Tab-separated table of C-alpha atoms in Angstrom:
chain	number	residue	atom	x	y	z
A	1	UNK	CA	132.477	62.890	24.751
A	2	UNK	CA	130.168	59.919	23.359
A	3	UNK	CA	127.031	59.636	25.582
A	4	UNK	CA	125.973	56.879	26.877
A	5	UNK	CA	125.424	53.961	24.326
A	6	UNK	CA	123.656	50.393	24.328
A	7	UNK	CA	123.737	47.248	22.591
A	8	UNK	CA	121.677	46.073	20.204
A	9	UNK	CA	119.435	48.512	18.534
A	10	UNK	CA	116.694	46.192	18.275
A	11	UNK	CA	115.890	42.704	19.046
A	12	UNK	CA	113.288	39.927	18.355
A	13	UNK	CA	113.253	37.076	20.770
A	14	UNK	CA	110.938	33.897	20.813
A	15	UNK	CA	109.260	33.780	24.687
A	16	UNK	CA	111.001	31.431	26.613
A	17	UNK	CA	114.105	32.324	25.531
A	18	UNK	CA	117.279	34.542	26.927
A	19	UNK	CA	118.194	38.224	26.553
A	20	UNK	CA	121.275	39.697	27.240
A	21	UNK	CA	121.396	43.848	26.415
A	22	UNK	CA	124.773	45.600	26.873
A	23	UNK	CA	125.222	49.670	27.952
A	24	UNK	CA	128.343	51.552	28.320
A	25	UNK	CA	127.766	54.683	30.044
A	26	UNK	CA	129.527	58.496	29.830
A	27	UNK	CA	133.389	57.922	30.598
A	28	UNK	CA	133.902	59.247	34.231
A	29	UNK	CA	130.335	57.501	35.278
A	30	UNK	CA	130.351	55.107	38.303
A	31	UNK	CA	126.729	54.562	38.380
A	32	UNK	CA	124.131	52.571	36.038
A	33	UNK	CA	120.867	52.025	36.204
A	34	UNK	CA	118.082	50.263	34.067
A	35	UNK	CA	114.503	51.140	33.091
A	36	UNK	CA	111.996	49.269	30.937
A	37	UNK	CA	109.621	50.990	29.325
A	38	UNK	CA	106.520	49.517	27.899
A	39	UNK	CA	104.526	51.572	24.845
A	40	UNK	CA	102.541	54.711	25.952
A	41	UNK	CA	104.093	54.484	29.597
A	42	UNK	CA	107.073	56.244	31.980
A	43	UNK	CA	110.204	54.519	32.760
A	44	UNK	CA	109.868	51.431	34.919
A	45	UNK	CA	113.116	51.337	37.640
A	46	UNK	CA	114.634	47.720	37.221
A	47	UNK	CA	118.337	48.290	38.992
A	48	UNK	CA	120.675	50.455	39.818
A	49	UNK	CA	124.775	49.403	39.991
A	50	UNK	CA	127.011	51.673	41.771
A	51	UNK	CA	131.303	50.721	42.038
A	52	UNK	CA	129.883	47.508	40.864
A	53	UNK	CA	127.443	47.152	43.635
A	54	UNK	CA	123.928	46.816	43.585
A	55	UNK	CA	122.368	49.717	44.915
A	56	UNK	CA	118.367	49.784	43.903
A	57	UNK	CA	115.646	47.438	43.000
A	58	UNK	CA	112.313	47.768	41.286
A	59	UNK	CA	109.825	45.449	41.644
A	60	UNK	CA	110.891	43.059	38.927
A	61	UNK	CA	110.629	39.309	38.904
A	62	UNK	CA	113.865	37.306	39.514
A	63	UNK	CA	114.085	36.456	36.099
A	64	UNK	CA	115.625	40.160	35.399
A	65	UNK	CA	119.164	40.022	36.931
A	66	UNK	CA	122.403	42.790	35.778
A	67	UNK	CA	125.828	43.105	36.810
A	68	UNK	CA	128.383	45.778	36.487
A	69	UNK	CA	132.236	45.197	35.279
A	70	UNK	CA	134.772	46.830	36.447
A	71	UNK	CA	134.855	49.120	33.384
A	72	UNK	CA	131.574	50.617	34.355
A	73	UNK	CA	129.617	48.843	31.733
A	74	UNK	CA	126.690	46.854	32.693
A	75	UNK	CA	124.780	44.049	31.733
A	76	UNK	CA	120.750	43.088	31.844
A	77	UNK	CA	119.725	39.699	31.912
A	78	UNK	CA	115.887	38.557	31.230
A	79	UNK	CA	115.614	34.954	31.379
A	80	UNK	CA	112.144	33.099	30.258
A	81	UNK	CA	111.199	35.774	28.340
A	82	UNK	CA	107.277	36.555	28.535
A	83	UNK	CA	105.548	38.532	25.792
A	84	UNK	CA	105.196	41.407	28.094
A	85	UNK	CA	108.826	41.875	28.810
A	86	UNK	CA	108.323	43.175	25.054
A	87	UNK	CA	109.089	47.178	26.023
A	88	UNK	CA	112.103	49.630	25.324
A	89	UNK	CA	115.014	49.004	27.647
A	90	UNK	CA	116.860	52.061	28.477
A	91	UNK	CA	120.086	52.537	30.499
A	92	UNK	CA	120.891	55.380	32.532
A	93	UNK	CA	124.728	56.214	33.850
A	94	UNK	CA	125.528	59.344	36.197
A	95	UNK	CA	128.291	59.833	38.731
A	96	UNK	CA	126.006	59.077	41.380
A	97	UNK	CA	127.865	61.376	44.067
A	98	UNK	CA	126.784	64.424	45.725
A	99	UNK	CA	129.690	66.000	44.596
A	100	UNK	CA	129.785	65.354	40.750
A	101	UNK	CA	125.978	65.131	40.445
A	102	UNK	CA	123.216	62.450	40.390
A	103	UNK	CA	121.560	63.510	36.888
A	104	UNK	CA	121.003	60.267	34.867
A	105	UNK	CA	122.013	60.424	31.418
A	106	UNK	CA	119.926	58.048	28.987
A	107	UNK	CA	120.927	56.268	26.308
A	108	UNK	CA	118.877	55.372	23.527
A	109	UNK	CA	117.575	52.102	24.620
A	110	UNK	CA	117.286	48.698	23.126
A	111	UNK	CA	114.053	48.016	21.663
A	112	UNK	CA	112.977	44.454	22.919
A	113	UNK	CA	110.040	42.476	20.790
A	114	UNK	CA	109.141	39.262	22.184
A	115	UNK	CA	107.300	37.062	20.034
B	1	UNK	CA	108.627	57.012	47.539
B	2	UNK	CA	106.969	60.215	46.694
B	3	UNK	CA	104.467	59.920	44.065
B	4	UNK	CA	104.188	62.965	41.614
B	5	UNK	CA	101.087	64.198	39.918
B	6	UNK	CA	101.236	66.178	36.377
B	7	UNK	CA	98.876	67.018	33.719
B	8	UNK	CA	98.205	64.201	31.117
B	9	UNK	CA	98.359	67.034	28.401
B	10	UNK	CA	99.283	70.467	27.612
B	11	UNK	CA	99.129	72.276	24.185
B	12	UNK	CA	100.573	75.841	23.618
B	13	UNK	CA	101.716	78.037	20.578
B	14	UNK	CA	105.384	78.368	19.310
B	15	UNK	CA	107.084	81.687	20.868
B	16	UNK	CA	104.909	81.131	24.118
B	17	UNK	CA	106.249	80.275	27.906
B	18	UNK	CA	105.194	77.157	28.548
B	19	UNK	CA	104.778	76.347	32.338
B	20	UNK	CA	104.164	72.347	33.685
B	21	UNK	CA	103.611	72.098	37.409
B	22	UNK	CA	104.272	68.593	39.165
B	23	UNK	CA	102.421	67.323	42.580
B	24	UNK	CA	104.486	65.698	44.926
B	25	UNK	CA	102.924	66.366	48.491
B	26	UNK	CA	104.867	63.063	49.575
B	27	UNK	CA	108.137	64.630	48.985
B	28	UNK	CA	111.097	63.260	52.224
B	29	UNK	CA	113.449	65.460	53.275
B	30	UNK	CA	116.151	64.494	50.932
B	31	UNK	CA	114.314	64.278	47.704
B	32	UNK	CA	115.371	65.961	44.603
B	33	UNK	CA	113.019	67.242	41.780
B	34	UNK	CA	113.912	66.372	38.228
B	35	UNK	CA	112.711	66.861	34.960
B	36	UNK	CA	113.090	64.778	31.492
B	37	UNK	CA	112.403	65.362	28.057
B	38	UNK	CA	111.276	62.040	26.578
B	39	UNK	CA	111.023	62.254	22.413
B	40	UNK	CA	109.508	59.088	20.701
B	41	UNK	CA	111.633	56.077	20.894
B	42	UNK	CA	114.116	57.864	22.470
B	43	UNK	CA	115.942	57.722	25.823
B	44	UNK	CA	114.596	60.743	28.367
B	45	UNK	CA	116.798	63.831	28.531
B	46	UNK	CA	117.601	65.319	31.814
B	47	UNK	CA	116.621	68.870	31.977
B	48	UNK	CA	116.924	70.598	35.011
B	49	UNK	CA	117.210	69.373	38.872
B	50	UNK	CA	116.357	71.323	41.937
B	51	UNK	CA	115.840	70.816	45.918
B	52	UNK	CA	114.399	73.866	46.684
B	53	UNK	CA	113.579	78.044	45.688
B	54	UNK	CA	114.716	78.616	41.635
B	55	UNK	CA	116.758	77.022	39.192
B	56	UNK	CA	118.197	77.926	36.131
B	57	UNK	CA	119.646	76.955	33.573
B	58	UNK	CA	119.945	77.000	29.545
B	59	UNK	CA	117.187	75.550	28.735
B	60	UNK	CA	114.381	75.776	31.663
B	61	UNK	CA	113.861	77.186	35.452
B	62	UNK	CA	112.289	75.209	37.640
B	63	UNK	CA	110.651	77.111	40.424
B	64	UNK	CA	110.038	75.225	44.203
B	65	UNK	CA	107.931	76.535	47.000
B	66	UNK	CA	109.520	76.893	50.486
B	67	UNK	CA	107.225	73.808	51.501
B	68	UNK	CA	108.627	71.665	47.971
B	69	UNK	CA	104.934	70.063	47.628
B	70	UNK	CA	105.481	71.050	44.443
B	71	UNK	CA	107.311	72.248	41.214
B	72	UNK	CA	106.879	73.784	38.221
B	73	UNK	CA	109.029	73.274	35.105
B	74	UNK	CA	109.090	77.033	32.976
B	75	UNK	CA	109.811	76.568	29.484
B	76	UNK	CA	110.500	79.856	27.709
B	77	UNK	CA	109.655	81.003	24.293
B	78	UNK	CA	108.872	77.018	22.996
B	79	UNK	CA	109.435	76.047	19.543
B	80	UNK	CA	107.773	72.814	17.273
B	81	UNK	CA	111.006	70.928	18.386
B	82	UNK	CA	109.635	71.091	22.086
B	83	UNK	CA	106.755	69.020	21.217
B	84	UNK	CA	107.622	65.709	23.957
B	85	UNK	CA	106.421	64.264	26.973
B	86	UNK	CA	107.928	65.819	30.122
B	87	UNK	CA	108.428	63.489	33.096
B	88	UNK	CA	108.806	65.241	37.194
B	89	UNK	CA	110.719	62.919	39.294
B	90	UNK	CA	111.232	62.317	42.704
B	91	UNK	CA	114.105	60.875	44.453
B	92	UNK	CA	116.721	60.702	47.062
B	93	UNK	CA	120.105	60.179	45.305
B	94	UNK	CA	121.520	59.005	48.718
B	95	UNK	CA	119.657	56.524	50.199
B	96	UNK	CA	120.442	52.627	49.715
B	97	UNK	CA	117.395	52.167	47.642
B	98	UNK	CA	118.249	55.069	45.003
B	99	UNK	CA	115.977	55.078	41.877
B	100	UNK	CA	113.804	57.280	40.107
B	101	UNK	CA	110.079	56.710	39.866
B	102	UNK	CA	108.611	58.114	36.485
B	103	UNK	CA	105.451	58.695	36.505
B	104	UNK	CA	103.029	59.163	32.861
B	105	UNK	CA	104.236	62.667	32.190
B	106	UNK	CA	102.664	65.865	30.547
B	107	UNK	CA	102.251	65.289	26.971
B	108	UNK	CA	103.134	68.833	25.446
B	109	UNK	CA	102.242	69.984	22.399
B	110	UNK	CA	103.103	72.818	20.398
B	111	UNK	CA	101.252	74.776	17.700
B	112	UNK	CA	102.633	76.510	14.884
């Protein structure tokens, strides 16, 4: 089975602008969740979608929004991109039941450089 | 949310059993304990989950006290390849506000 796989690689953005990154999680997965990480740092929470619904929030600005289709894939929206939203966003998919497990599977991430 | 404590840094020598013990004297009721393998520029790798006494799998044991204040993630016989930083996590996969606090991890190193 393919693991869990995000959209683009890399990306260079000019502050102000908008970001969208894309994530598919592991087929079977119901839950996705989103972590930035900045250079020399652990994971920072952002959201977590479960069925669709937001479940979790990290203390992120409003500018940082996601969504979750009925597919499973999600979305994560920065708007007004500062230069220290420049970090490695990585998505995270499980089943996120007691009974199938709540490990969280990363992807590779999408490297974000705002300039 | 529980708030773990680790070692910044560990180095050890191939072939040795490599042992990285988290603090998490906050832990609730209903917390797991995870642990992730981070490699550079990669995305973390889950390794092994517990809620309480031993774990084992493939790859690692994780070992919890009866009063889960802390954990300690057992690495046997380590190779170059295990050279990473190693993240313990605390978290209740039930409650409405589900999400994983990572804290700096344990920066291990091994020797040839």
């Amino acid at each position: 089975d393919a693991g869990v796989t995000q959209s683009p690689t890399h990306l260079i953005k000019t502050r102000g602008q908008q970001v969208t990154l894309r994530c598919s999680p592991i087929s079977g997965h119901k839950s996705v969740s989103w972590y930035q990480q900045v250079l020399g740092q652990g994971p920072q929470f952002i959201f977590q979608y479960y069925e669709k619904e937001e479940r979790g929030r990290g203390n992120f600005p409003d500018r940082f929004s996601a969504r979750q289709f009925p597919n499973y894939s999600s979305e994560l929206n920065v708007n007004a991109l500062l230069l220290g939203d420049s970090a490695l966003y990585l998505c995270a998919s499980s089943f996120g039941t007691r009974d199938r497990g709540y490990e969280q599977y990363f992807g590779p991430g999408t490297r974000l450089t705002v300039t | 949310l529980a708030k773990t404590t680790q070692p910044i840094s560990m180095d050890s020598y191939e072939g040795q059993e490599v042992n990285i013990t988290c603090s998490h004297n906050n832990i609730a009721t209903n917390d797991y304990i995870t642990w992730y393998q981070q490699f550079p520029s990669q995305g973390p790798r889950f390794i092994i989950q517990g809620y309480k006494t031993k774990v084992t799998n493939e790859v690692a044991s994780l070992f919890i006290p009866a009063d889960r204040k802390s954990s300690t993630l057992s690495l046997p016989r380590v190779s170059l390849s295990d050279t990473a930083v190693y993240y313990c996590l605390v978290g209740d996969p039930n409650s409405g506000t589900y999400k994983y606090i990572f804290g700096t991890g344990t920066r291990l190193k091994v020797l040839a």
